[in-house]
Each structure stands twice: as C-alpha cells, then as structure tokens.
C-alpha positions as MATLAB code, in Angstrom:
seq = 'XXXXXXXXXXXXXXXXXXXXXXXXXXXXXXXXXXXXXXXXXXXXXXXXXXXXXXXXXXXXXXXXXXXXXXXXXXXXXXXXXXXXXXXXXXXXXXXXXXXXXXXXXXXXXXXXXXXXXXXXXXXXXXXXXXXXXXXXXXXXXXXXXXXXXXXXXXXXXXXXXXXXXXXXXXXXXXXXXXXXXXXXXXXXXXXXXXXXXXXXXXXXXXXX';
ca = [
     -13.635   -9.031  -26.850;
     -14.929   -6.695  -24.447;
     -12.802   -5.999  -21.655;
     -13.507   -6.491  -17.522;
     -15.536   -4.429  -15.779;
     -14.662   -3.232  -12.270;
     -17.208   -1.381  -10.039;
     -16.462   -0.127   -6.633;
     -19.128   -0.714   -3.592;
     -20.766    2.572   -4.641;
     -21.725    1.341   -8.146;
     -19.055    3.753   -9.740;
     -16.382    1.775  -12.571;
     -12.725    1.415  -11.289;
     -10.699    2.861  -13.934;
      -7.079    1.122  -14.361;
      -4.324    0.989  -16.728;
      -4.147   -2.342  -17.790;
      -6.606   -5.658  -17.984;
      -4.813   -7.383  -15.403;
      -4.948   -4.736  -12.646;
      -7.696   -5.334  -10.040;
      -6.590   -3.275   -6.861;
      -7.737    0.423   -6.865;
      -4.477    1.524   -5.178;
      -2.322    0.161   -7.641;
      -2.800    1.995  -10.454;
       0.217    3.927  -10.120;
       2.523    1.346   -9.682;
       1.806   -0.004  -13.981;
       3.366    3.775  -14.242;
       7.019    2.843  -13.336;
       7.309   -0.608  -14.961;
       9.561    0.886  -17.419;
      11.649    2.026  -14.377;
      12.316   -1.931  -13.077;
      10.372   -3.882  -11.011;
       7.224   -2.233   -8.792;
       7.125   -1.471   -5.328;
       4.441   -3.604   -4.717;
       6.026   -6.707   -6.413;
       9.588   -6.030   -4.671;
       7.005   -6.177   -1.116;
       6.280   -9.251   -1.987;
       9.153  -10.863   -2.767;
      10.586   -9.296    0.459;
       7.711  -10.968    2.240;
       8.352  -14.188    0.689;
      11.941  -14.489    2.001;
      10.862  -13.595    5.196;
       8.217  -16.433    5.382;
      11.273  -18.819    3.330;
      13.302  -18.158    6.148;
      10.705  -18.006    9.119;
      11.054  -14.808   10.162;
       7.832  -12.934    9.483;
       4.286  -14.455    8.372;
       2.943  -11.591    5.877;
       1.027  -11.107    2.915;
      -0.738   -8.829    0.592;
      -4.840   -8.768    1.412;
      -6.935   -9.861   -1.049;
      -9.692   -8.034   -2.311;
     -13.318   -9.161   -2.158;
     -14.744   -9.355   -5.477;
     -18.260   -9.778   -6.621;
     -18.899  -11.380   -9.860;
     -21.529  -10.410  -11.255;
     -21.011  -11.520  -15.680;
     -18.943  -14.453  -16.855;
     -18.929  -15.242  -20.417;
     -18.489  -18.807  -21.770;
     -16.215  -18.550  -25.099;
     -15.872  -21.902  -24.945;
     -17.745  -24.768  -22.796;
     -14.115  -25.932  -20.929;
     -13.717  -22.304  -20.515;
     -15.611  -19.275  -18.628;
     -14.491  -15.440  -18.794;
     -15.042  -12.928  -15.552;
     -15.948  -10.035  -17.952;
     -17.939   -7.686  -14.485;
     -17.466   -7.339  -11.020;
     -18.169   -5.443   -8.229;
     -15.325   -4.703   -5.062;
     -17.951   -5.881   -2.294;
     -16.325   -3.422    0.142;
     -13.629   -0.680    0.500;
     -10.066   -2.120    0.671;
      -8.335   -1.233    4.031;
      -4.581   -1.639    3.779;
      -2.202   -3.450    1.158;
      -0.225   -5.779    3.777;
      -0.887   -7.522    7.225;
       0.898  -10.467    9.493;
       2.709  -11.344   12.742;
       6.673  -10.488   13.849;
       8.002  -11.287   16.977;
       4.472  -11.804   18.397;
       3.285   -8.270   16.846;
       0.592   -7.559   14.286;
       1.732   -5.555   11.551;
      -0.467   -3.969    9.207;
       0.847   -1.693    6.206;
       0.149    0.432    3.107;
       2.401    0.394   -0.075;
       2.560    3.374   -1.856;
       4.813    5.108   -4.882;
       4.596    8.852   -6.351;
       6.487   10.665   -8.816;
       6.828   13.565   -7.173;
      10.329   15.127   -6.199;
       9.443   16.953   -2.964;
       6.356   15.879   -1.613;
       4.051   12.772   -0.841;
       0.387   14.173   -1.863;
      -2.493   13.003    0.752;
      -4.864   11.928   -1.565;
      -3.105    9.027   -2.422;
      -4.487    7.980    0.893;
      -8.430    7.246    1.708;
      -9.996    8.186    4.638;
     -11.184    4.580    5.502;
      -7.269    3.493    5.194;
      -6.393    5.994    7.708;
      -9.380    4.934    9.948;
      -8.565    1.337    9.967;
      -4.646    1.854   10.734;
      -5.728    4.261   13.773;
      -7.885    1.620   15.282;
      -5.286   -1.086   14.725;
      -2.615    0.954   16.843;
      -4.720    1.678   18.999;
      -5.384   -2.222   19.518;
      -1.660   -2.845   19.857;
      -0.901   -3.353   16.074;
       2.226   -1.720   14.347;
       1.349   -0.095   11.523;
       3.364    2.249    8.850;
       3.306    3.037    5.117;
       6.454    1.612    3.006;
       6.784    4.832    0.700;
       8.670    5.169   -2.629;
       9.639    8.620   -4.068;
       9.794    6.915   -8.094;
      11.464    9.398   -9.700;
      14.351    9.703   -7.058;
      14.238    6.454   -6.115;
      14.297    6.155   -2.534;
      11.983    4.212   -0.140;
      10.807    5.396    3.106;
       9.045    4.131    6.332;
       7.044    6.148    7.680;
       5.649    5.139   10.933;
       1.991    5.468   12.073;
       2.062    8.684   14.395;
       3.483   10.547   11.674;
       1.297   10.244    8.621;
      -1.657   10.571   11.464;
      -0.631   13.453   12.424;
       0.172   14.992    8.840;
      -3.164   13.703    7.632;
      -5.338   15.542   10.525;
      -3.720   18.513    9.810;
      -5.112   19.065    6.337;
      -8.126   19.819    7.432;
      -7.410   22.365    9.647;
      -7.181   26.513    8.590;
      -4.530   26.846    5.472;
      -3.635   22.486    6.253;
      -1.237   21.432    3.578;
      -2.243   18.378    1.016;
       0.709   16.769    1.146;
       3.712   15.866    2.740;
       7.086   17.497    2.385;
       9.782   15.281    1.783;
      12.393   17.137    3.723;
       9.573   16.356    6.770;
       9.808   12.974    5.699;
      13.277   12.383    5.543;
      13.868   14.335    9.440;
      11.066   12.129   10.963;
      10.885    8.962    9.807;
      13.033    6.213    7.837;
      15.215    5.717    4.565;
      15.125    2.384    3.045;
      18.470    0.944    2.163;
      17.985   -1.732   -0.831;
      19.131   -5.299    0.016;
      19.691   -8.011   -2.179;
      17.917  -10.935   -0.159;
      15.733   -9.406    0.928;
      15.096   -7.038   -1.247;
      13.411   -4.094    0.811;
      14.800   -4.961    4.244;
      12.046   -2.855    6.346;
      11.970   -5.114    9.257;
      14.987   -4.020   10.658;
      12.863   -0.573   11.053;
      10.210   -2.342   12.220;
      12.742   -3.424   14.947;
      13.057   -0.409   16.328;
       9.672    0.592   16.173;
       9.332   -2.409   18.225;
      12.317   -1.242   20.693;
      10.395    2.280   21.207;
       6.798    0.490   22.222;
       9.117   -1.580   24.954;
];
C-alpha cells in the first residue's frame, strides 16, 4: 500500500517520520516520543484545560491541505494517498486572553547549549512581527529535549536574535545562557500541564 504523499506550495515532497505526521514543523517532535509525551501534545492539553476552565480560548491552526489522489480500497471506504499544503503555515497556536490575541510557535531541539535559527522560517517570523505590531502577543514556547526544560521566549527577543544573523559574522543560533538571562523558564504543572499563561501575565503587565 503505497504511502501519502505530501507536497509543499512549491511542488517539493514534505518528508516526515511517520504516516500520520502532516505538519512540516513537527517533524522533530516523533524524535522524543521515547522521552514521554511531545511538546506539542502537552500544548494542547494545556490549552484544553484552559478552555475546560474558561480561562483562555486557544488552539493549534490547522493546515490547509489540497487533495489531490484518493484511492477507493473499498466502495464504503476512500484513502487520501496525495496532497498538496495550499500555502505556507504561519504559526502553531493562536486565541484570545484577557481580551488579547495571542499567537505562538512550538518548538523542541536536542541541543544542549543553543536553539539553532533554522528551525524557524522566514514567513513565521514575518507573520509574528506584523501581529505585534497590530497589538497581538506573540512568543515561542521552547523546549531544550535533551535537558528538559521549557522556555518562553517573548517576541522582541527572538526578533532581535533572528535579524542579527544576517548581519557581518551573525550567529545561527541562539545561546542558551542568552536564553535563560532574557526570557522565561517553564515550571511543569500538573493541571495544567505547561502553565505559560502566568508568563503571558506579565507580558501583559509590561504592555500596561
């Protein structure tokens, strides 16, 4: 049985690690299943709670897909076995706290020391910029794998790392001592699980 094929807008195949995998910023997360539960999966259980208990309206984006094949195996059944991603995906997570928008990007690395930049696209970047600059809040929920820790790290900051790259000698990715002076650590919860909105609280507190 042949398995799906994924294109991206440009034509090229998505490569991922497993048949169930759809999101072309996810492929790392299949990586540390051995390790417990993904980041991604913990989000959204966090995000659940939140919404249980009416505190925060948020949830993952979907992705537009294009079909484009579907096989019939059987008449009762049909079989997506090609599609295309109609567009480049912006960020993983958007909704509304305390009357602010919120948009977000999961991400997870096994790196010790440093958070590379190419884990990031350029549109991402693009599309967070023009939400803060529109009022939004937006950050990147960051987990170092191998250490396992979690980090915030607010908008201004991975801007500001990501601009600098392309400048004379610009580094490619982002220290973690930088990352542990300027921005957030995590602290694991049990209900909810990845408690960021109490960060998110006082990046609220410093826009007032």
């Amino acid at each position: 049985m042949s398995p799906l094929k994924i294109h991206y807008p440009n034509g090229q195949p998505y490569h991922y690690n497993n048949g169930n995998s759809i999101h072309p910023q996810k492929e790392q997360s299949s990586n540390y299943s051995n390790r417990g539960m993904s980041l991604e999966k913990e989000i959204n259980l966090t995000n659940k709670q939140y919404l249980t208990d009416n505190i925060a309206v948020i949830h993952k984006k979907p992705t537009p897909i294009q079909v484009v094949k579907v096989d019939y195996p059987k008449r009762e059944a049909a079989k997506i076995t090609e599609a295309y991603y109609r567009r480049s995906s912006t960020t993983d997570y958007n909704g509304v706290y305390k009357g602010y928008y919120l948009d977000f990007e999961a991400k997870e690395t096994k790196n010790k020391t440093s958070f590379p930049l190419n884990n990031f696209h350029e549109h991402q970047i693009k599309h967070m910029k023009q939400s803060t600059e529109h009022g939004g809040i937006c950050f990147t929920i960051l987990r170092f794998a191998t250490l396992d820790e979690i980090y915030l790290l607010h908008a201004d900051f991975l801007f500001k790392w990501w601009d600098q790259q392309f400048e004379e000698k610009g580094r490619k990715s982002i220290p973690l001592s930088a990352i542990k002076k300027e921005n957030f650590l995590i602290e694991y919860g049990f209900n909810p699980r990845i408690p960021y909105l109490k960060i998110v609280d006082q990046l609220i507190e410093n826009i007032k």
